[in-house]
JSON list of C-alpha atoms and ligand atoms in Angstrom, two decimals:
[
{"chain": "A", "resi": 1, "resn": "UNK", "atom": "CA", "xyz": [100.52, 90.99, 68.04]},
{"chain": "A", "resi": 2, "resn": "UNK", "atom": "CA", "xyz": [103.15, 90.78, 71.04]},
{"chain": "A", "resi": 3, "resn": "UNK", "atom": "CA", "xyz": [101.99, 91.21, 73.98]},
{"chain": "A", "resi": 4, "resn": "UNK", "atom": "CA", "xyz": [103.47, 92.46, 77.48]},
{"chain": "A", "resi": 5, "resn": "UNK", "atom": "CA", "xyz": [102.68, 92.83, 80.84]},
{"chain": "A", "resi": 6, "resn": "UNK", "atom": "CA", "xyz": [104.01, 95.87, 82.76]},
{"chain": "A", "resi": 7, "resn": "UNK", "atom": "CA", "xyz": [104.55, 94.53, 86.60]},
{"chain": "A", "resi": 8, "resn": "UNK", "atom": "CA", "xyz": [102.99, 98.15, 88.03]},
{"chain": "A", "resi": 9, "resn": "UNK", "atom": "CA", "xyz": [100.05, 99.89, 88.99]},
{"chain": "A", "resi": 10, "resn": "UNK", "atom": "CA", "xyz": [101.37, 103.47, 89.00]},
{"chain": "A", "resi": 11, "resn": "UNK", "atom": "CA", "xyz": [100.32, 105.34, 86.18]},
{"chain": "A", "resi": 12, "resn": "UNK", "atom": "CA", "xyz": [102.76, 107.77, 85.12]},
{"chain": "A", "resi": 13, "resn": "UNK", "atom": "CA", "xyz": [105.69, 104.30, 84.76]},
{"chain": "A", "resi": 14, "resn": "UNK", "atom": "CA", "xyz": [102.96, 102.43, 82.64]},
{"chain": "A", "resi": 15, "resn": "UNK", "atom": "CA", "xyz": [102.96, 105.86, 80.36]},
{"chain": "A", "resi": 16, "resn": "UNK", "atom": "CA", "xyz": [106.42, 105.54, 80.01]},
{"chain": "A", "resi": 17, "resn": "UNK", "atom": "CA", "xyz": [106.73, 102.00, 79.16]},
{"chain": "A", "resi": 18, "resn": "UNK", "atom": "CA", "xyz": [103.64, 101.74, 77.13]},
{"chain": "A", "resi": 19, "resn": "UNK", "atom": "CA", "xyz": [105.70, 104.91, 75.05]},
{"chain": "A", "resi": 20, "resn": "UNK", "atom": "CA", "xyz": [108.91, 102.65, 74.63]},
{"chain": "A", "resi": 21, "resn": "UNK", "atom": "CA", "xyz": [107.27, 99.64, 73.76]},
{"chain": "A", "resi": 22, "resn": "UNK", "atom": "CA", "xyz": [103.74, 100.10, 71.28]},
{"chain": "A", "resi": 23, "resn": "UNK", "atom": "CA", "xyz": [106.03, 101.46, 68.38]},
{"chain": "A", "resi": 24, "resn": "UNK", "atom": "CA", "xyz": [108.07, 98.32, 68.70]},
{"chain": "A", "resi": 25, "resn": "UNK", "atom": "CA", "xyz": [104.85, 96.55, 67.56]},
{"chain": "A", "resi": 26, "resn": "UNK", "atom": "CA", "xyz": [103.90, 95.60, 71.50]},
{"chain": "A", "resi": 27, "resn": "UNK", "atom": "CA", "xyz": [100.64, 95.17, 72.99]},
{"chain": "A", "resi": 28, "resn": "UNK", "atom": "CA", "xyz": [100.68, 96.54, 76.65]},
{"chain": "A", "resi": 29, "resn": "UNK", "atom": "CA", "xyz": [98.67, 95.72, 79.58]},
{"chain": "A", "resi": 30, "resn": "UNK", "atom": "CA", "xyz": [99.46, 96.39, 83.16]},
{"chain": "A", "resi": 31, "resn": "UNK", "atom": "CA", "xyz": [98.68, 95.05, 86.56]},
{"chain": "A", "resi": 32, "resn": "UNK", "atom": "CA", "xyz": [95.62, 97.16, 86.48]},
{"chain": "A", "resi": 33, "resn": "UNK", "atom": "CA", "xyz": [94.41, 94.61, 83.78]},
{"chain": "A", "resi": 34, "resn": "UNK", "atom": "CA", "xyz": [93.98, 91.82, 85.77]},
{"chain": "A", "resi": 35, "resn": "UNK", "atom": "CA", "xyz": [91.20, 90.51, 87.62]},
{"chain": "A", "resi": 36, "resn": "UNK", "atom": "CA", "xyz": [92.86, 89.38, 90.35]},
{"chain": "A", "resi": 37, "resn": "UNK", "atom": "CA", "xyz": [95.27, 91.72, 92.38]},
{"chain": "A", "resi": 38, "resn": "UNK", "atom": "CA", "xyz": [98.57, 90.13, 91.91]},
{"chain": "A", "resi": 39, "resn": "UNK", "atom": "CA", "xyz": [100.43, 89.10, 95.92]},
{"chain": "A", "resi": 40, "resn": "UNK", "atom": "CA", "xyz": [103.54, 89.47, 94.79]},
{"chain": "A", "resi": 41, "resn": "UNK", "atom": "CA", "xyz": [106.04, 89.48, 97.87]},
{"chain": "A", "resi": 42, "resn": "UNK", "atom": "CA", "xyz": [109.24, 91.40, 97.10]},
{"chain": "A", "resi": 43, "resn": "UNK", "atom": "CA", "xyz": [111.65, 90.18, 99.37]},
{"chain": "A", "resi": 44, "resn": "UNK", "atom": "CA", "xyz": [114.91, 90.21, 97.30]},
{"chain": "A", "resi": 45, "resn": "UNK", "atom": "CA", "xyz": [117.77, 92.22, 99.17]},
{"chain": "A", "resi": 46, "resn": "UNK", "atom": "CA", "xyz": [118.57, 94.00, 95.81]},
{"chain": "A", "resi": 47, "resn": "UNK", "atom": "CA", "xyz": [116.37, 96.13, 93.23]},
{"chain": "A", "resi": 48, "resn": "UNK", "atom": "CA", "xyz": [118.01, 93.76, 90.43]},
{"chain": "A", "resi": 49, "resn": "UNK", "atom": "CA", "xyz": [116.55, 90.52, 92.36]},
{"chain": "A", "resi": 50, "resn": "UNK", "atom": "CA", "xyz": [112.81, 92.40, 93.04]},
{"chain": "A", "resi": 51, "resn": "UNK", "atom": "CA", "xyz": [112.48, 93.77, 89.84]},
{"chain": "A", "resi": 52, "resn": "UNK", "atom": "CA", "xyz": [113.26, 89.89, 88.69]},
{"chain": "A", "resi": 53, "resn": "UNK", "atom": "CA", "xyz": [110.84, 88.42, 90.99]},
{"chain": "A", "resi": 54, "resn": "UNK", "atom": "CA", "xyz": [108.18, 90.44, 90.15]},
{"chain": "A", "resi": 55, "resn": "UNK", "atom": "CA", "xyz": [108.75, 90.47, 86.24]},
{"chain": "A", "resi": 56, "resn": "UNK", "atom": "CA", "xyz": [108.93, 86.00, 86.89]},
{"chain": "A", "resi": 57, "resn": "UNK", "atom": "CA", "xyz": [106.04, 86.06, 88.96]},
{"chain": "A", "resi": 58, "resn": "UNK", "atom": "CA", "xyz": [103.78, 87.60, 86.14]},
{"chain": "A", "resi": 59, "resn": "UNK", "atom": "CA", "xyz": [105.81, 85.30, 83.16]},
{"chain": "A", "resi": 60, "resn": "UNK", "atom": "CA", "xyz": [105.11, 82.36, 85.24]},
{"chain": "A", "resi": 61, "resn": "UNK", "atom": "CA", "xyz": [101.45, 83.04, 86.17]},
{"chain": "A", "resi": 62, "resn": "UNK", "atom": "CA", "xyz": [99.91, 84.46, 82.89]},
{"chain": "A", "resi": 63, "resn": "UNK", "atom": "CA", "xyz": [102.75, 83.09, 80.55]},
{"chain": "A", "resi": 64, "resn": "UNK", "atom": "CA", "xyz": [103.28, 85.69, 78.94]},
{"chain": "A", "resi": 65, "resn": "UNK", "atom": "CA", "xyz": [106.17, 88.27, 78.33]},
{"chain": "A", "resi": 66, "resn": "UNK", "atom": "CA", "xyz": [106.53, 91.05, 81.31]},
{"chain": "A", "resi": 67, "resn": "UNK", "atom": "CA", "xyz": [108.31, 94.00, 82.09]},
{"chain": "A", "resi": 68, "resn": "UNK", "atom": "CA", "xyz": [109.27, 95.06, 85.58]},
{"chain": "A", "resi": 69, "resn": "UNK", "atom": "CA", "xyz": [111.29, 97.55, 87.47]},
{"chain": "A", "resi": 70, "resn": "UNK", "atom": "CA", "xyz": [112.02, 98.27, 90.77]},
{"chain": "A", "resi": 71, "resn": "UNK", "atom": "CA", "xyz": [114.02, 101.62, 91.92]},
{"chain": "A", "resi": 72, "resn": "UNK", "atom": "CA", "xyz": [115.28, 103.88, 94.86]},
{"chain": "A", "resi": 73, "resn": "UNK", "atom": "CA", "xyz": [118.21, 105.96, 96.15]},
{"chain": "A", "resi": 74, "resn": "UNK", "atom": "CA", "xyz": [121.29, 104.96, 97.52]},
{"chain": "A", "resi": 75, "resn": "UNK", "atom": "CA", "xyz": [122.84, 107.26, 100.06]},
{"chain": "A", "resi": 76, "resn": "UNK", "atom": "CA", "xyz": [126.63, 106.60, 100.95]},
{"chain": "A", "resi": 77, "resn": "UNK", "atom": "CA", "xyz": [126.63, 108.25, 104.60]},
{"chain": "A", "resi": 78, "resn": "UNK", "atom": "CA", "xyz": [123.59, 106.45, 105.09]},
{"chain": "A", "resi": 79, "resn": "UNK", "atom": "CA", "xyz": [124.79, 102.42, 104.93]},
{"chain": "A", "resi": 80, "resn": "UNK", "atom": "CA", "xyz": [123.14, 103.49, 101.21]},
{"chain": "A", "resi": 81, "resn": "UNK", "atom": "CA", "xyz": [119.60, 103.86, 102.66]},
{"chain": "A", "resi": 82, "resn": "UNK", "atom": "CA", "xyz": [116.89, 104.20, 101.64]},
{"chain": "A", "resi": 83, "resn": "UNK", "atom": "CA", "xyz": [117.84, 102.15, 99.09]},
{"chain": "A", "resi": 84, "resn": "UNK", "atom": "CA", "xyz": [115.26, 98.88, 98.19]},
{"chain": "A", "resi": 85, "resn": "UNK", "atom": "CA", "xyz": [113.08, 100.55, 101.04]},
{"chain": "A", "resi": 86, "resn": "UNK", "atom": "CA", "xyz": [113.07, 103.97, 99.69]},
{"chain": "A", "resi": 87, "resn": "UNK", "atom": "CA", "xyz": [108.73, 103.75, 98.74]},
{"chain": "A", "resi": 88, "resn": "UNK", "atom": "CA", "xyz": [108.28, 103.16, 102.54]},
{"chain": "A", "resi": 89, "resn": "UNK", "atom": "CA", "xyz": [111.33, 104.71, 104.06]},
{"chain": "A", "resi": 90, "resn": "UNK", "atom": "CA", "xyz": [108.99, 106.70, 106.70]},
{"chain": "A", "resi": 91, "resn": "UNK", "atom": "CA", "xyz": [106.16, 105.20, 105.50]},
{"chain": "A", "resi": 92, "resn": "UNK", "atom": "CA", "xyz": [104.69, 104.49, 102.48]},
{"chain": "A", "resi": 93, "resn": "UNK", "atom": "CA", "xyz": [102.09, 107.10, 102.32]},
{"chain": "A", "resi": 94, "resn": "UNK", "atom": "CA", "xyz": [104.50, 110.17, 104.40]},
{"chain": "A", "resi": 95, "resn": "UNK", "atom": "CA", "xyz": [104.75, 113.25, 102.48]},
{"chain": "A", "resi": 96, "resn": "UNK", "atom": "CA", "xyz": [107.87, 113.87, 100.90]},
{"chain": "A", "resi": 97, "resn": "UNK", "atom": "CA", "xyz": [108.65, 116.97, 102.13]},
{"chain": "A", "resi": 98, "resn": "UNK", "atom": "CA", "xyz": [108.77, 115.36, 105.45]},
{"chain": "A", "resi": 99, "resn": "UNK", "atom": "CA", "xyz": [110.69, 112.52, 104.01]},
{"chain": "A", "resi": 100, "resn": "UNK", "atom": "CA", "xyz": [113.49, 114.98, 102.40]},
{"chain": "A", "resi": 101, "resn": "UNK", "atom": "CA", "xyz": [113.35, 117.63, 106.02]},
{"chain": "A", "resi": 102, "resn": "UNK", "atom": "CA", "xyz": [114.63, 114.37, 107.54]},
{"chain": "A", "resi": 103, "resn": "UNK", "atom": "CA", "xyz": [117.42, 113.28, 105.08]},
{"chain": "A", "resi": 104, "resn": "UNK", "atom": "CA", "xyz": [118.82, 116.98, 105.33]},
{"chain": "A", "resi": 105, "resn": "UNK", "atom": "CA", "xyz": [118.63, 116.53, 109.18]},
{"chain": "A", "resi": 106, "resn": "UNK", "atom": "CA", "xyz": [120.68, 113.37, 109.47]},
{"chain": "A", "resi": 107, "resn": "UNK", "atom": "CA", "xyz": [122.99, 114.83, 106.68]},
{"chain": "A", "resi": 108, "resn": "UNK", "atom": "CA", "xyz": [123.65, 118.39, 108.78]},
{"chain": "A", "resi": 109, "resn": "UNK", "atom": "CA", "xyz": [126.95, 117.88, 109.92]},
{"chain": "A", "resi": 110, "resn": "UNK", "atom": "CA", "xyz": [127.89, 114.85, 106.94]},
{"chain": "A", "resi": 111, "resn": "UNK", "atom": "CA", "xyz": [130.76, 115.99, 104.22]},
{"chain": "A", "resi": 112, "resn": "UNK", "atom": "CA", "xyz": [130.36, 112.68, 102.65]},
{"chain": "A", "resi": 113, "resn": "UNK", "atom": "CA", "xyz": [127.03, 113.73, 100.68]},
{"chain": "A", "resi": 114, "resn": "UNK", "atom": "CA", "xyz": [127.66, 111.40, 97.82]},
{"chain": "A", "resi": 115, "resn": "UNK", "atom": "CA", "xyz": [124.33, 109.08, 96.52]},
{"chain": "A", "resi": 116, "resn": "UNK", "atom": "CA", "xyz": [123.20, 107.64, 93.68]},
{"chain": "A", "resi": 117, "resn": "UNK", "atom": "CA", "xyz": [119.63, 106.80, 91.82]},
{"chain": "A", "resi": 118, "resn": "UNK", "atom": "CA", "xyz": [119.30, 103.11, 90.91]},
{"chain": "A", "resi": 119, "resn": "UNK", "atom": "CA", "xyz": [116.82, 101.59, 88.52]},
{"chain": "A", "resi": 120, "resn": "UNK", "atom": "CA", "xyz": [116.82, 97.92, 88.04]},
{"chain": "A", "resi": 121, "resn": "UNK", "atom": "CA", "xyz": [114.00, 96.37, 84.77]},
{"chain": "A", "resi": 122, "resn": "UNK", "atom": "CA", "xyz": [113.75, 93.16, 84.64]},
{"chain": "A", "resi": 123, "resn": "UNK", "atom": "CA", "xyz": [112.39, 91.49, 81.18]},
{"chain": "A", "resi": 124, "resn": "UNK", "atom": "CA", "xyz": [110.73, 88.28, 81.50]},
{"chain": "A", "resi": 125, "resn": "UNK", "atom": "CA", "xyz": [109.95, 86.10, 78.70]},
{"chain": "A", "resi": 126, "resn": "UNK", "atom": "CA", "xyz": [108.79, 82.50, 78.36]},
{"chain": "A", "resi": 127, "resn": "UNK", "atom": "CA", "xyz": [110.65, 79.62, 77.92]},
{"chain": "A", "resi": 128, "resn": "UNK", "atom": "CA", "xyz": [113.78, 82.21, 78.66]},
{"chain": "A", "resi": 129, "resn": "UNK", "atom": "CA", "xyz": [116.19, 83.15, 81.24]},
{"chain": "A", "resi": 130, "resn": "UNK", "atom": "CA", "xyz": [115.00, 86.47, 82.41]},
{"chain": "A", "resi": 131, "resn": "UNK", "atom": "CA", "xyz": [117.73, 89.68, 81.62]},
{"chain": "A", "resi": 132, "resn": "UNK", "atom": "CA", "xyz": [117.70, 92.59, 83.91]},
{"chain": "A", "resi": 133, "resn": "UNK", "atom": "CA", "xyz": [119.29, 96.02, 83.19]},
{"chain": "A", "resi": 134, "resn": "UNK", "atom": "CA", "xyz": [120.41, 98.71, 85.39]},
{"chain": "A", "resi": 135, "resn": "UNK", "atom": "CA", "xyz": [121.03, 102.70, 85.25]},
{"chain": "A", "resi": 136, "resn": "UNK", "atom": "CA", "xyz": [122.82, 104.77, 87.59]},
{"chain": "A", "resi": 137, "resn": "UNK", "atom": "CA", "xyz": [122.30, 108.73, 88.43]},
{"chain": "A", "resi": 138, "resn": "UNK", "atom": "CA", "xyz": [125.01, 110.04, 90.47]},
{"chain": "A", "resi": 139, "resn": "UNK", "atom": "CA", "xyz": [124.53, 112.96, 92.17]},
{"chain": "A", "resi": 140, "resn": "UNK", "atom": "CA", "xyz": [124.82, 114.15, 95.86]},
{"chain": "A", "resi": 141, "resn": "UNK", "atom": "CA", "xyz": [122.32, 114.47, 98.80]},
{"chain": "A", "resi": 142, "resn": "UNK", "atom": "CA", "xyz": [121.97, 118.95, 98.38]},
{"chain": "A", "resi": 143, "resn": "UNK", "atom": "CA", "xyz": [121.98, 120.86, 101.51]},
{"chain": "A", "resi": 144, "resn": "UNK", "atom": "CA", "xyz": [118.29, 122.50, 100.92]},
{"chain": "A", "resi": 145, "resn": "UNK", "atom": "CA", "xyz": [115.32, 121.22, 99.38]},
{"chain": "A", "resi": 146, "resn": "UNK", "atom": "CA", "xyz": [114.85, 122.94, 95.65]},
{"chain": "A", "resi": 147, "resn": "UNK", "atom": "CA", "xyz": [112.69, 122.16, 92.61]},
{"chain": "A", "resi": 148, "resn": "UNK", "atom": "CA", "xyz": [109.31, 121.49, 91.62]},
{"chain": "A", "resi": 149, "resn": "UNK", "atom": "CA", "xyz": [109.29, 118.76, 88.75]},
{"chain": "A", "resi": 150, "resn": "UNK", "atom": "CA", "xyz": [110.02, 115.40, 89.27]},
{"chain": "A", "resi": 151, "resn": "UNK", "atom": "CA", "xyz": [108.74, 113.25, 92.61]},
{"chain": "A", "resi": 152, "resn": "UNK", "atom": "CA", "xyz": [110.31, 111.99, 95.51]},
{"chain": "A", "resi": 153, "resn": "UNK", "atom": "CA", "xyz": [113.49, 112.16, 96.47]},
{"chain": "A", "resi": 154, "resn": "UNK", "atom": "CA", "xyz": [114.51, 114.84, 93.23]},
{"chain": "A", "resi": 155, "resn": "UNK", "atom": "CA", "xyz": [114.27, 118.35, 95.25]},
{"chain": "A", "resi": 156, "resn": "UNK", "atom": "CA", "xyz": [116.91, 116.82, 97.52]},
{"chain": "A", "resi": 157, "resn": "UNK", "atom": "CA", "xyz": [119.35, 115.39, 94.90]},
{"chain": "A", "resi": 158, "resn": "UNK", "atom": "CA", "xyz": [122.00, 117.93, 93.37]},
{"chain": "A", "resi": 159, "resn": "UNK", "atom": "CA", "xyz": [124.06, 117.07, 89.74]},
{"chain": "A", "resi": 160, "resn": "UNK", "atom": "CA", "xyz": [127.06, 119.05, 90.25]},
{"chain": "A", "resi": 161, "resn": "UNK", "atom": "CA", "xyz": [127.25, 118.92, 86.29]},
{"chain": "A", "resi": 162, "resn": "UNK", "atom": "CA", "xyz": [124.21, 120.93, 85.76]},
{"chain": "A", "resi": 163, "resn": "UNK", "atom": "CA", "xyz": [124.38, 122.95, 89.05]},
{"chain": "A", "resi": 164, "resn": "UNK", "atom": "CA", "xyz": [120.67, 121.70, 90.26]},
{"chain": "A", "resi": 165, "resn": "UNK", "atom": "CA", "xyz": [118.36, 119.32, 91.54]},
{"chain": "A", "resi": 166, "resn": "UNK", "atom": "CA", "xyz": [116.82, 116.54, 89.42]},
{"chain": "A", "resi": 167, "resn": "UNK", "atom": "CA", "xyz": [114.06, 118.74, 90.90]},
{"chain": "A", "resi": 168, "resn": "UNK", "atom": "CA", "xyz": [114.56, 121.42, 88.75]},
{"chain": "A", "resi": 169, "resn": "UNK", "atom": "CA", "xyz": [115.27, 119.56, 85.69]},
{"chain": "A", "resi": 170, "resn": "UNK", "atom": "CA", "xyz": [112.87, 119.43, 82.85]},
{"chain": "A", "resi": 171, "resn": "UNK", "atom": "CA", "xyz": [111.07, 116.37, 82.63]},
{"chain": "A", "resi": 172, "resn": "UNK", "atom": "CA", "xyz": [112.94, 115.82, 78.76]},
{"chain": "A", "resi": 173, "resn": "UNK", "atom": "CA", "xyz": [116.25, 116.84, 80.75]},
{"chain": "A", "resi": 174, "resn": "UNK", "atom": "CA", "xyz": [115.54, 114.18, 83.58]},
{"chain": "A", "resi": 175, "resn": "UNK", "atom": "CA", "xyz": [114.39, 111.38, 81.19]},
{"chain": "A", "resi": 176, "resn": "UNK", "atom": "CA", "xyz": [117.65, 111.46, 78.86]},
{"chain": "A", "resi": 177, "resn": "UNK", "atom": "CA", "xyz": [120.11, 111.65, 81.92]},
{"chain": "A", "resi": 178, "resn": "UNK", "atom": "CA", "xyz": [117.64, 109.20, 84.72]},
{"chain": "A", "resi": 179, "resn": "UNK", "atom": "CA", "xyz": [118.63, 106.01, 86.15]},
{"chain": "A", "resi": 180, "resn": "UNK", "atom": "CA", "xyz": [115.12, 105.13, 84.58]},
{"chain": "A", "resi": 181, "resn": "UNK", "atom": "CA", "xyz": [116.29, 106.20, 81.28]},
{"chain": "A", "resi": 182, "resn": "UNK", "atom": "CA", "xyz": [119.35, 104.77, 81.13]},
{"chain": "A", "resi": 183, "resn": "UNK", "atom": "CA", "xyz": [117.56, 101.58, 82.10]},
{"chain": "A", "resi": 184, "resn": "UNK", "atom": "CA", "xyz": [115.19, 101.73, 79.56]},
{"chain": "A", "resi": 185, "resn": "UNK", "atom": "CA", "xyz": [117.37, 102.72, 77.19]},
{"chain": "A", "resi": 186, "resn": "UNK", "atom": "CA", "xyz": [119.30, 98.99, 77.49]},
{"chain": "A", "resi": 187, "resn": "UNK", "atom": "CA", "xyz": [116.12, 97.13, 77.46]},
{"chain": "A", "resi": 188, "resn": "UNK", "atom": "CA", "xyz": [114.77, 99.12, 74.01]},
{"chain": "A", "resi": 189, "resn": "UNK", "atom": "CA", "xyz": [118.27, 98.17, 72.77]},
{"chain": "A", "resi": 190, "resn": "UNK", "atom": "CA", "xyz": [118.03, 94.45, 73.65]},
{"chain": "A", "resi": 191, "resn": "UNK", "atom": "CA", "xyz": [114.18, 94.65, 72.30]},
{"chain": "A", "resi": 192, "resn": "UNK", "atom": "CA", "xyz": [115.73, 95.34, 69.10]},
{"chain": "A", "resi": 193, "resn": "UNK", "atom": "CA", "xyz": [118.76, 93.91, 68.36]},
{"chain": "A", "resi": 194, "resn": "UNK", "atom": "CA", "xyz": [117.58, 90.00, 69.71]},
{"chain": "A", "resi": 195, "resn": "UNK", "atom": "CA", "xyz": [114.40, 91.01, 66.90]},
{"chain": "A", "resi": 196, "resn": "UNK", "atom": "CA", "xyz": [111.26, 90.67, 69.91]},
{"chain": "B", "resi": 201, "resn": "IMP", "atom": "P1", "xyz": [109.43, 101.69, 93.32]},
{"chain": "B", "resi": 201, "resn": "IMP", "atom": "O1", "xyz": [108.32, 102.34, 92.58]},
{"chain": "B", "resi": 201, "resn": "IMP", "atom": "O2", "xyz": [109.02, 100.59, 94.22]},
{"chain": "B", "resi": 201, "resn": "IMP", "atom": "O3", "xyz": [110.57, 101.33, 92.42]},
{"chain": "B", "resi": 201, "resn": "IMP", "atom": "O4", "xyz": [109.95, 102.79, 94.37]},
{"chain": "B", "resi": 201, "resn": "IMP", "atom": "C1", "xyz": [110.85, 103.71, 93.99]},
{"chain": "B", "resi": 201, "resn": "IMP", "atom": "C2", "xyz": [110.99, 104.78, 95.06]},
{"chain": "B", "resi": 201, "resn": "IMP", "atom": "O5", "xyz": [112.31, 105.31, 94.95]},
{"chain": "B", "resi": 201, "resn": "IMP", "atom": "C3", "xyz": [110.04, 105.95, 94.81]},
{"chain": "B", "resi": 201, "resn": "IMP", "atom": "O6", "xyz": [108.87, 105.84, 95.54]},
{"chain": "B", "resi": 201, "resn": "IMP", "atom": "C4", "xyz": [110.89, 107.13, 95.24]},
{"chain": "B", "resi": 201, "resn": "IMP", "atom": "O7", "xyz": [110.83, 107.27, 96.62]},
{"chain": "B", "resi": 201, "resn": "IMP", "atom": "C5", "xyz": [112.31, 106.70, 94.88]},
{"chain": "B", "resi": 201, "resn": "IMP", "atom": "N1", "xyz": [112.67, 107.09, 93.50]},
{"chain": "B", "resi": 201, "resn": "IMP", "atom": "C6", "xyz": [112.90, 106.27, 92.46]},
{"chain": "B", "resi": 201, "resn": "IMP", "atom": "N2", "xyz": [113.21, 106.97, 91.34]},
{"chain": "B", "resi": 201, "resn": "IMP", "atom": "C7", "xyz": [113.15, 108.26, 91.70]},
{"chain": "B", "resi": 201, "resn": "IMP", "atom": "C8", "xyz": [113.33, 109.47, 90.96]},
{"chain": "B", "resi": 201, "resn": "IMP", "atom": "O8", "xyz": [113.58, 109.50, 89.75]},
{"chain": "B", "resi": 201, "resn": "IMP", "atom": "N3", "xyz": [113.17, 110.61, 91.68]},
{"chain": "B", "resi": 201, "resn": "IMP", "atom": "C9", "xyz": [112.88, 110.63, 92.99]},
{"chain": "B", "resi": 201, "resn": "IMP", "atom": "N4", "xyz": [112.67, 109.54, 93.72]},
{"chain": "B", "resi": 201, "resn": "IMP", "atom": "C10", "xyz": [112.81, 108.36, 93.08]}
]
């Protein structure tokens, strides 16, 4: 059987890629599988380059293939912060609420309220030069918090299309129309067309 690594140790992403890929005929272990914790510094200046060194990092160490992505939000007033920092923006372990209260705050008197969602998955595989996909959400940074599904930075980030927060998407809604998605989308494309 194939077998490949996810590059995370959050739960709810293995899920999802463990969904995508075990109908495809892949075996899938995480991060969480291995007996050592993996150091793996991320110090790219781009989500494509850390979702690359970390996906490289496990090819290269357990030869095998591996899967990893890397993700954030992009705010235009903001230089595009968060952006590759937006886990520890305010600290890794701050609430979001907190996190969001802010953004509005620095926003309050900002007309320019355009951002984007950015997902960058990397796909490592031996003996091959590692491709990496992106997906885009655009959206803008919404003037009140709103919306219970989703995580993060969702109950701040409106779709003028649908009139809402990714917040107040379903999660079916979110996953067909995500930067995630769309992401994944291109690598179960690429899975299946080059025959893996
Ligand atoms: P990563 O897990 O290192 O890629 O960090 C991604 C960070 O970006 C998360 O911790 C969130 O703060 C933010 N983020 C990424 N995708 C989303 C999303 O779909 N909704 C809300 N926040 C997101």
């Amino acid at each position: 059987m194939k077998k490949i690594m996810i590059v995370s140790t959050n739960a709810h992403k293995i899920v999802e890629f463990k969904q995508m890929l075990e109908p495809l005929g892949f075996e899938v272990s995480s991060l969480k599988d291995l007996d050592e914790t993996a150091d793996i510094e991320e110090n790219g200046t781009t989500f494509q380059e850390n979702a690359r060194i970390k996906a490289d990092y496990i090819r290269d160490h357990c030869q095998m293939m591996a899967i990893a992505d890397d993700s954030g939000l992009e705010i235009d007033a903001l230089n595009k912060e968060p952006g590759i920092h937006s886990a520890r923006y305010l600290g890794h372990d701050t609430d979001y609420t907190y996190k969001n209260t802010v953004i509005l705050k620095r926003l309050e008197n900002e007309t320019n309220r355009t951002a984007r969602f950015v997902s960058a998955i990397a796909l490592a595989i031996p003996n091959q030069e590692t491709k990496v996909f992106t997906g885009i959400m655009e959206g803008e940074i919404a003037y009140h918090i709103a919306g219970e599904n989703g995580f993060g930075y969702d109950p701040i980030f409106y779709l003028t299309e649908y009139g809402c927060t990714s917040a107040e998407l379903t999660p079916e809604k979110k996953n067909e129309i995500s930067h995630r998605g769309k992401a994944l989308q291109q690598v179960l494309a690429y899975l299946k067309e080059s025959g893996l």
